[in-house]
Structures are given as structure tokens and as C-alpha cells.
């Protein structure tokens, strides 16, 4: 994790004189060819002009539970199988130096 957090890191990057940030504006597909790099945070299907139609999106449901001991041994475990009903499990204790914990919260 960045020393001062991700927010400060992104603010520092966006504060560069060669970076222009446009907020609250409509994305025009043809404009993306005018730039060497485009960092787009909108829907992926819109970025490609809906050439394959509109993509179905899943919603995120956050479920919180506590567990005694070590649950998975790492901060984030991603699950990519269609047989698993969730995409990831996060143990926040690994992001910070919390020392020994007997109980933890997972999202």
C-alpha cells in the first residue's frame, strides 16, 4: 500500500501538468483515437461503442462475518470459477500492522 494511501497517490498523479482531468462529461467513442493513453472509468461496453451490445453487469454484495484465527493466509483471495458464488474474500488485517488478532472481520 502507498505510504500516504491511494487517495494521495492518485491526487499526486493527477496534479501533473501533462494530465488533464475531465469530469461529468459525455464520453465520445471517436475521441479515444486522439490520445496515446486514455484512462476511462465508465462502462467497458460504452468505451468500445457497444460493438458487441450491452454487457450484463453483476452487482456487488458485501457480506461481513467474523472468524477466529487465520482464515485464508493473505489479504485478498480472488475466485474466478463460475462454481464459486463470490469473486473475492478480503482479510483487512493484512493491510495494516495490527499484530496478533484473535478475531477478524472479512468482507
mmCIF file of N, CA and C in Angstrom:
data_model
loop_
_atom_site.group_PDB
_atom_site.id
_atom_site.type_symbol
_atom_site.label_atom_id
_atom_site.label_comp_id
_atom_site.label_asym_id
_atom_site.label_seq_id
_atom_site.Cartn_x
_atom_site.Cartn_y
_atom_site.Cartn_z
ATOM 1 N N UNK A 1 0.838 -1.172 0.000
ATOM 2 C CA UNK A 1 0.000 0.000 0.000
ATOM 3 C C UNK A 1 0.886 1.239 0.000
ATOM 4 N N UNK A 2 0.468 2.265 -0.712
ATOM 5 C CA UNK A 2 1.236 3.517 -0.712
ATOM 6 C C UNK A 2 1.330 4.097 0.698
ATOM 7 N N UNK A 3 2.453 4.711 1.002
ATOM 8 C CA UNK A 3 2.719 5.236 2.345
ATOM 9 C C UNK A 3 1.614 6.169 2.834
ATOM 10 N N UNK A 4 1.148 7.067 1.973
ATOM 11 C CA UNK A 4 0.112 8.034 2.366
ATOM 12 C C UNK A 4 -1.274 7.630 1.868
ATOM 13 N N UNK A 5 -1.412 6.409 1.381
ATOM 14 C CA UNK A 5 -2.706 5.921 0.912
ATOM 15 C C UNK A 5 -2.910 6.149 -0.577
ATOM 16 N N UNK A 6 -3.876 5.426 -1.132
ATOM 17 C CA UNK A 6 -4.152 5.510 -2.566
ATOM 18 C C UNK A 6 -4.708 6.869 -2.980
ATOM 19 N N UNK A 7 -5.514 7.483 -2.128
ATOM 20 C CA UNK A 7 -6.089 8.783 -2.478
ATOM 21 C C UNK A 7 -4.997 9.806 -2.734
ATOM 22 N N UNK A 8 -4.027 9.886 -1.833
ATOM 23 C CA UNK A 8 -2.941 10.846 -2.012
ATOM 24 C C UNK A 8 -2.099 10.502 -3.236
ATOM 25 N N UNK A 9 -1.883 9.218 -3.488
ATOM 26 C CA UNK A 9 -1.104 8.808 -4.652
ATOM 27 C C UNK A 9 -1.793 9.260 -5.947
ATOM 28 N N UNK A 10 -3.099 9.031 -6.041
ATOM 29 C CA UNK A 10 -3.850 9.427 -7.240
ATOM 30 C C UNK A 10 -3.884 10.946 -7.370
ATOM 31 N N UNK A 11 -4.081 11.664 -6.267
ATOM 32 C CA UNK A 11 -4.061 13.135 -6.319
ATOM 33 C C UNK A 11 -2.726 13.638 -6.852
ATOM 34 N N UNK A 12 -1.637 13.032 -6.413
ATOM 35 C CA UNK A 12 -0.306 13.442 -6.882
ATOM 36 C C UNK A 12 -0.135 13.177 -8.370
ATOM 37 N N UNK A 13 -0.611 12.034 -8.826
ATOM 38 C CA UNK A 13 -0.515 11.703 -10.256
ATOM 39 C C UNK A 13 -1.325 12.694 -11.082
ATOM 40 N N UNK A 14 -2.563 12.950 -10.670
ATOM 41 C CA UNK A 14 -3.452 13.825 -11.440
ATOM 42 C C UNK A 14 -3.043 15.286 -11.383
ATOM 43 N N UNK A 15 -2.182 15.643 -10.450
ATOM 44 C CA UNK A 15 -1.728 17.020 -10.319
ATOM 45 C C UNK A 15 -0.612 17.366 -11.311
ATOM 46 N N UNK A 16 -0.190 16.412 -12.115
ATOM 47 C CA UNK A 16 0.900 16.645 -13.072
ATOM 48 C C UNK A 16 0.426 17.579 -14.185
ATOM 49 N N UNK A 17 1.308 18.461 -14.646
ATOM 50 C CA UNK A 17 0.958 19.461 -15.668
ATOM 51 C C UNK A 17 0.560 18.844 -17.012
ATOM 52 N N UNK A 18 0.989 17.628 -17.301
ATOM 53 C CA UNK A 18 0.655 16.986 -18.579
ATOM 54 C C UNK A 18 -0.632 16.173 -18.532
ATOM 55 N N UNK A 19 -1.323 16.212 -17.406
ATOM 56 C CA UNK A 19 -2.546 15.428 -17.263
ATOM 57 C C UNK A 19 -3.740 16.363 -17.167
ATOM 58 N N UNK A 20 -4.733 16.083 -18.002
ATOM 59 C CA UNK A 20 -5.978 16.851 -17.982
ATOM 60 C C UNK A 20 -7.090 15.915 -17.512
ATOM 61 N N UNK A 21 -7.841 16.353 -16.533
ATOM 62 C CA UNK A 21 -8.938 15.562 -15.997
ATOM 63 C C UNK A 21 -10.247 16.219 -16.408
ATOM 64 N N UNK A 22 -11.100 15.453 -17.065
ATOM 65 C CA UNK A 22 -12.437 15.924 -17.440
ATOM 66 C C UNK A 22 -13.459 15.116 -16.654
ATOM 67 N N UNK A 23 -14.260 15.803 -15.856
ATOM 68 C CA UNK A 23 -15.291 15.144 -15.066
ATOM 69 C C UNK A 23 -16.668 15.534 -15.580
ATOM 70 N N UNK A 24 -17.621 14.671 -15.353
ATOM 71 C CA UNK A 24 -19.021 14.950 -15.677
ATOM 72 C C UNK A 24 -19.211 15.318 -17.144
ATOM 73 N N UNK A 25 -18.533 14.613 -18.036
ATOM 74 C CA UNK A 25 -18.720 14.894 -19.455
ATOM 75 C C UNK A 25 -19.044 13.608 -20.180
ATOM 76 N N UNK A 26 -19.754 13.748 -21.267
ATOM 77 C CA UNK A 26 -20.123 12.589 -22.079
ATOM 78 C C UNK A 26 -18.890 12.048 -22.797
ATOM 79 N N UNK A 27 -18.772 10.739 -22.809
ATOM 80 C CA UNK A 27 -17.659 10.094 -23.491
ATOM 81 C C UNK A 27 -18.023 9.905 -24.959
ATOM 82 N N UNK A 28 -17.183 10.401 -25.842
ATOM 83 C CA UNK A 28 -17.397 10.255 -27.283
ATOM 84 C C UNK A 28 -16.386 9.235 -27.793
ATOM 85 N N UNK A 29 -16.893 8.118 -28.305
ATOM 86 C CA UNK A 29 -16.053 6.985 -28.696
ATOM 87 C C UNK A 29 -14.924 7.399 -29.628
ATOM 88 N N UNK A 30 -15.217 8.232 -30.598
ATOM 89 C CA UNK A 30 -14.213 8.619 -31.590
ATOM 90 C C UNK A 30 -13.041 9.386 -30.973
ATOM 91 N N UNK A 31 -13.258 10.052 -29.851
ATOM 92 C CA UNK A 31 -12.201 10.842 -29.219
ATOM 93 C C UNK A 31 -11.054 9.988 -28.693
ATOM 94 N N UNK A 32 -11.312 8.733 -28.414
ATOM 95 C CA UNK A 32 -10.258 7.910 -27.816
ATOM 96 C C UNK A 32 -9.081 7.707 -28.754
ATOM 97 N N UNK A 33 -9.264 7.890 -30.043
ATOM 98 C CA UNK A 33 -8.168 7.711 -31.004
ATOM 99 C C UNK A 33 -7.245 8.926 -31.061
ATOM 100 N N UNK A 34 -7.622 10.021 -30.422
ATOM 101 C CA UNK A 34 -6.809 11.240 -30.429
ATOM 102 C C UNK A 34 -5.706 11.232 -29.369
ATOM 103 N N UNK A 35 -5.674 10.195 -28.538
ATOM 104 C CA UNK A 35 -4.744 10.175 -27.409
ATOM 105 C C UNK A 35 -3.899 8.908 -27.425
ATOM 106 N N UNK A 36 -2.698 9.027 -26.879
ATOM 107 C CA UNK A 36 -1.850 7.844 -26.717
ATOM 108 C C UNK A 36 -2.364 6.958 -25.586
ATOM 109 N N UNK A 37 -2.889 7.583 -24.530
ATOM 110 C CA UNK A 37 -3.388 6.840 -23.369
ATOM 111 C C UNK A 37 -4.708 7.451 -22.923
ATOM 112 N N UNK A 38 -5.674 6.603 -22.650
ATOM 113 C CA UNK A 38 -6.950 7.043 -22.101
ATOM 114 C C UNK A 38 -7.221 6.203 -20.861
ATOM 115 N N UNK A 39 -7.488 6.863 -19.743
ATOM 116 C CA UNK A 39 -7.862 6.175 -18.519
ATOM 117 C C UNK A 39 -9.351 6.441 -18.324
ATOM 118 N N UNK A 40 -10.125 5.433 -18.593
ATOM 119 C CA UNK A 40 -11.576 5.557 -18.646
ATOM 120 C C UNK A 40 -12.190 4.773 -17.496
ATOM 121 N N UNK A 41 -13.092 5.395 -16.763
ATOM 122 C CA UNK A 41 -13.695 4.716 -15.615
ATOM 123 C C UNK A 41 -15.174 4.407 -15.817
ATOM 124 N N UNK A 42 -15.664 4.545 -17.029
ATOM 125 C CA UNK A 42 -17.060 4.241 -17.316
ATOM 126 C C UNK A 42 -17.255 2.785 -17.697
ATOM 127 N N UNK A 43 -18.445 2.434 -18.152
ATOM 128 C CA UNK A 43 -18.728 1.057 -18.554
ATOM 129 C C UNK A 43 -17.851 0.625 -19.732
ATOM 130 N N UNK A 44 -17.315 -0.570 -19.652
ATOM 131 C CA UNK A 44 -16.418 -1.081 -20.678
ATOM 132 C C UNK A 44 -17.109 -1.192 -22.037
ATOM 133 N N UNK A 45 -18.362 -1.610 -22.047
ATOM 134 C CA UNK A 45 -19.064 -1.742 -23.326
ATOM 135 C C UNK A 45 -19.271 -0.382 -23.995
ATOM 136 N N UNK A 46 -19.438 0.675 -23.215
ATOM 137 C CA UNK A 46 -19.568 2.022 -23.781
ATOM 138 C C UNK A 46 -18.259 2.473 -24.402
ATOM 139 N N UNK A 47 -17.135 2.137 -23.751
ATOM 140 C CA UNK A 47 -15.825 2.515 -24.281
ATOM 141 C C UNK A 47 -15.623 1.958 -25.685
ATOM 142 N N UNK A 48 -16.104 0.765 -25.935
ATOM 143 C CA UNK A 48 -15.956 0.140 -27.249
ATOM 144 C C UNK A 48 -17.170 0.365 -28.143
ATOM 145 N N UNK A 49 -17.961 1.377 -27.827
ATOM 146 C CA UNK A 49 -19.078 1.762 -28.681
ATOM 147 C C UNK A 49 -20.175 0.717 -28.784
ATOM 148 N N UNK A 50 -20.333 -0.108 -27.769
ATOM 149 C CA UNK A 50 -21.359 -1.157 -27.732
ATOM 150 C C UNK A 50 -21.295 -2.071 -28.953
ATOM 151 N N UNK A 51 -20.093 -2.298 -29.486
ATOM 152 C CA UNK A 51 -19.967 -3.101 -30.703
ATOM 153 C C UNK A 51 -20.436 -4.541 -30.512
ATOM 154 N N UNK A 52 -20.469 -5.029 -29.278
ATOM 155 C CA UNK A 52 -20.994 -6.370 -29.008
ATOM 156 C C UNK A 52 -22.289 -6.293 -28.208
ATOM 157 N N UNK A 53 -22.932 -5.134 -28.248
ATOM 158 C CA UNK A 53 -24.142 -4.927 -27.473
ATOM 159 C C UNK A 53 -23.804 -4.501 -26.054
ATOM 160 N N UNK A 54 -24.826 -4.418 -25.233
ATOM 161 C CA UNK A 54 -24.617 -4.036 -23.836
ATOM 162 C C UNK A 54 -24.251 -5.275 -23.027
ATOM 163 N N UNK A 55 -23.224 -5.122 -22.214
ATOM 164 C CA UNK A 55 -22.783 -6.224 -21.371
ATOM 165 C C UNK A 55 -23.620 -6.281 -20.102
ATOM 166 N N UNK A 56 -23.917 -7.490 -19.676
ATOM 167 C CA UNK A 56 -24.611 -7.660 -18.406
ATOM 168 C C UNK A 56 -23.630 -7.453 -17.267
ATOM 169 N N UNK A 57 -24.029 -6.754 -16.240
ATOM 170 C CA UNK A 57 -23.146 -6.482 -15.108
ATOM 171 C C UNK A 57 -23.688 -7.143 -13.858
ATOM 172 N N UNK A 58 -22.776 -7.582 -13.043
ATOM 173 C CA UNK A 58 -23.159 -8.150 -11.762
ATOM 174 C C UNK A 58 -23.127 -7.048 -10.721
ATOM 175 N N UNK A 59 -23.908 -7.231 -9.711
ATOM 176 C CA UNK A 59 -23.837 -6.298 -8.593
ATOM 177 C C UNK A 59 -22.889 -6.875 -7.548
ATOM 178 N N UNK A 60 -22.423 -6.037 -6.687
ATOM 179 C CA UNK A 60 -21.568 -6.485 -5.596
ATOM 180 C C UNK A 60 -22.369 -6.501 -4.310
ATOM 181 N N UNK A 61 -22.313 -7.606 -3.630
ATOM 182 C CA UNK A 61 -22.925 -7.721 -2.313
ATOM 183 C C UNK A 61 -21.808 -7.932 -1.309
ATOM 184 N N UNK A 62 -21.744 -7.082 -0.304
ATOM 185 C CA UNK A 62 -20.728 -7.216 0.722
ATOM 186 C C UNK A 62 -21.333 -7.949 1.907
ATOM 187 N N UNK A 63 -20.725 -9.056 2.275
ATOM 188 C CA UNK A 63 -21.179 -9.828 3.425
ATOM 189 C C UNK A 63 -20.056 -9.830 4.448
ATOM 190 N N UNK A 64 -20.384 -9.441 5.646
ATOM 191 C CA UNK A 64 -19.388 -9.309 6.708
ATOM 192 C C UNK A 64 -19.558 -10.465 7.690
ATOM 193 N N UNK A 65 -18.450 -11.118 8.029
ATOM 194 C CA UNK A 65 -18.507 -12.121 9.078
ATOM 195 C C UNK A 65 -17.195 -12.126 9.845
ATOM 196 N N UNK A 66 -17.247 -12.625 11.070
ATOM 197 C CA UNK A 66 -16.039 -12.695 11.891
ATOM 198 C C UNK A 66 -15.584 -14.144 11.979
ATOM 199 N N UNK A 67 -14.293 -14.292 12.168
ATOM 200 C CA UNK A 67 -13.692 -15.621 12.191
ATOM 201 C C UNK A 67 -12.591 -15.635 13.237
ATOM 202 N N UNK A 68 -12.472 -16.704 13.969
ATOM 203 C CA UNK A 68 -11.408 -16.842 14.965
ATOM 204 C C UNK A 68 -10.190 -17.453 14.278
ATOM 205 N N UNK A 69 -9.042 -16.786 14.360
ATOM 206 C CA UNK A 69 -7.821 -17.314 13.755
ATOM 207 C C UNK A 69 -7.582 -16.780 12.356
ATOM 208 N N UNK A 70 -6.761 -17.507 11.614
ATOM 209 C CA UNK A 70 -6.394 -17.102 10.256
ATOM 210 C C UNK A 70 -7.305 -17.805 9.258
ATOM 211 N N UNK A 71 -8.007 -17.050 8.438
ATOM 212 C CA UNK A 71 -8.980 -17.647 7.528
ATOM 213 C C UNK A 71 -8.349 -18.121 6.226
ATOM 214 N N UNK A 72 -7.573 -17.254 5.555
ATOM 215 C CA UNK A 72 -7.044 -17.640 4.247
ATOM 216 C C UNK A 72 -5.556 -17.373 4.072
ATOM 217 N N UNK A 73 -4.911 -16.705 5.028
ATOM 218 C CA UNK A 73 -3.467 -16.528 4.989
ATOM 219 C C UNK A 73 -2.963 -15.399 4.119
ATOM 220 N N UNK A 74 -3.854 -14.566 3.583
ATOM 221 C CA UNK A 74 -3.441 -13.437 2.746
ATOM 222 C C UNK A 74 -4.519 -12.362 2.792
ATOM 223 N N UNK A 75 -4.183 -11.171 2.279
ATOM 224 C CA UNK A 75 -5.125 -10.048 2.327
ATOM 225 C C UNK A 75 -6.329 -10.266 1.418
ATOM 226 N N UNK A 76 -6.078 -10.658 0.173
ATOM 227 C CA UNK A 76 -7.172 -10.823 -0.790
ATOM 228 C C UNK A 76 -6.975 -12.117 -1.560
ATOM 229 N N UNK A 77 -8.023 -12.907 -1.635
ATOM 230 C CA UNK A 77 -8.013 -14.110 -2.454
ATOM 231 C C UNK A 77 -9.123 -13.948 -3.489
ATOM 232 N N UNK A 78 -8.748 -13.986 -4.765
ATOM 233 C CA UNK A 78 -9.717 -13.861 -5.854
ATOM 234 C C UNK A 78 -10.166 -15.243 -6.305
ATOM 235 N N UNK A 79 -11.444 -15.371 -6.593
ATOM 236 C CA UNK A 79 -12.025 -16.627 -7.053
ATOM 237 C C UNK A 79 -12.622 -16.393 -8.434
ATOM 238 N N UNK A 80 -12.143 -17.121 -9.416
ATOM 239 C CA UNK A 80 -12.552 -16.885 -10.808
ATOM 240 C C UNK A 80 -13.465 -17.966 -11.364
ATOM 241 N N UNK A 81 -13.800 -18.943 -10.585
ATOM 242 C CA UNK A 81 -14.616 -20.052 -11.062
ATOM 243 C C UNK A 81 -16.095 -19.685 -11.043
ATOM 244 N N UNK A 82 -16.818 -20.119 -12.061
ATOM 245 C CA UNK A 82 -18.262 -19.878 -12.087
ATOM 246 C C UNK A 82 -18.970 -20.700 -11.016
ATOM 247 N N UNK A 83 -18.280 -21.709 -10.480
ATOM 248 C CA UNK A 83 -18.861 -22.550 -9.434
ATOM 249 C C UNK A 83 -18.816 -21.896 -8.055
ATOM 250 N N UNK A 84 -18.045 -20.827 -7.917
ATOM 251 C CA UNK A 84 -17.928 -20.130 -6.632
ATOM 252 C C UNK A 84 -18.820 -18.893 -6.685
ATOM 253 N N UNK A 85 -19.721 -18.730 -5.712
ATOM 254 C CA UNK A 85 -20.702 -17.638 -5.782
ATOM 255 C C UNK A 85 -20.173 -16.259 -5.390
ATOM 256 N N UNK A 86 -18.861 -16.106 -5.256
ATOM 257 C CA UNK A 86 -18.285 -14.806 -4.921
ATOM 258 C C UNK A 86 -16.987 -14.629 -5.696
ATOM 259 N N UNK A 87 -16.532 -13.382 -5.803
ATOM 260 C CA UNK A 87 -15.332 -13.088 -6.592
ATOM 261 C C UNK A 87 -14.078 -12.963 -5.744
ATOM 262 N N UNK A 88 -14.228 -12.571 -4.478
ATOM 263 C CA UNK A 88 -13.038 -12.424 -3.635
ATOM 264 C C UNK A 88 -13.421 -12.403 -2.166
ATOM 265 N N UNK A 89 -12.432 -12.732 -1.351
ATOM 266 C CA UNK A 89 -12.546 -12.591 0.101
ATOM 267 C C UNK A 89 -11.378 -11.718 0.546
ATOM 268 N N UNK A 90 -11.678 -10.739 1.375
ATOM 269 C CA UNK A 90 -10.660 -9.802 1.840
ATOM 270 C C UNK A 90 -10.508 -9.899 3.351
ATOM 271 N N UNK A 91 -9.275 -10.081 3.810
ATOM 272 C CA UNK A 91 -8.952 -10.024 5.235
ATOM 273 C C UNK A 91 -8.179 -8.735 5.462
ATOM 274 N N UNK A 92 -8.857 -7.728 5.967
ATOM 275 C CA UNK A 92 -8.267 -6.396 6.097
ATOM 276 C C UNK A 92 -7.103 -6.335 7.074
ATOM 277 N N UNK A 93 -6.997 -7.287 7.967
ATOM 278 C CA UNK A 93 -5.907 -7.244 8.949
ATOM 279 C C UNK A 93 -4.542 -7.292 8.280
ATOM 280 N N UNK A 94 -4.447 -7.853 7.082
ATOM 281 C CA UNK A 94 -3.166 -7.943 6.390
ATOM 282 C C UNK A 94 -2.733 -6.616 5.762
ATOM 283 N N UNK A 95 -3.648 -5.686 5.617
ATOM 284 C CA UNK A 95 -3.302 -4.383 5.046
ATOM 285 C C UNK A 95 -2.595 -3.478 6.057
ATOM 286 N N UNK A 96 -2.765 -3.761 7.314
ATOM 287 C CA UNK A 96 -2.213 -2.923 8.362
ATOM 288 C C UNK A 96 -1.430 -3.788 9.334
ATOM 289 N N UNK A 97 -0.557 -3.176 10.070
ATOM 290 C CA UNK A 97 0.200 -3.897 11.087
ATOM 291 C C UNK A 97 -0.628 -3.938 12.361
ATOM 292 N N UNK A 98 -1.508 -4.908 12.449
ATOM 293 C CA UNK A 98 -2.413 -4.986 13.591
ATOM 294 C C UNK A 98 -1.910 -5.931 14.675
ATOM 295 N N UNK A 99 -0.791 -6.575 14.432
ATOM 296 C CA UNK A 99 -0.295 -7.527 15.419
ATOM 297 C C UNK A 99 -1.148 -8.780 15.428
ATOM 298 N N UNK A 100 -1.157 -9.457 16.539
ATOM 299 C CA UNK A 100 -1.915 -10.703 16.657
ATOM 300 C C UNK A 100 -3.376 -10.386 16.937
ATOM 301 N N UNK A 101 -4.242 -10.989 16.153
ATOM 302 C CA UNK A 101 -5.672 -10.809 16.361
ATOM 303 C C UNK A 101 -6.314 -12.164 16.589
ATOM 304 N N UNK A 102 -7.220 -12.201 17.533
ATOM 305 C CA UNK A 102 -7.922 -13.454 17.787
ATOM 306 C C UNK A 102 -9.169 -13.558 16.926
ATOM 307 N N UNK A 103 -9.792 -12.427 16.674
ATOM 308 C CA UNK A 103 -10.990 -12.418 15.831
ATOM 309 C C UNK A 103 -10.777 -11.421 14.722
ATOM 310 N N UNK A 104 -11.356 -11.689 13.567
ATOM 311 C CA UNK A 104 -11.208 -10.762 12.456
ATOM 312 C C UNK A 104 -12.509 -10.654 11.697
ATOM 313 N N UNK A 105 -12.601 -9.612 10.915
ATOM 314 C CA UNK A 105 -13.783 -9.352 10.101
ATOM 315 C C UNK A 105 -13.398 -9.515 8.645
ATOM 316 N N UNK A 106 -14.182 -10.273 7.907
ATOM 317 C CA UNK A 106 -13.932 -10.475 6.485
ATOM 318 C C UNK A 106 -15.087 -9.907 5.692
ATOM 319 N N UNK A 107 -14.772 -9.333 4.530
ATOM 320 C CA UNK A 107 -15.796 -8.816 3.626
ATOM 321 C C UNK A 107 -15.670 -9.527 2.301
#
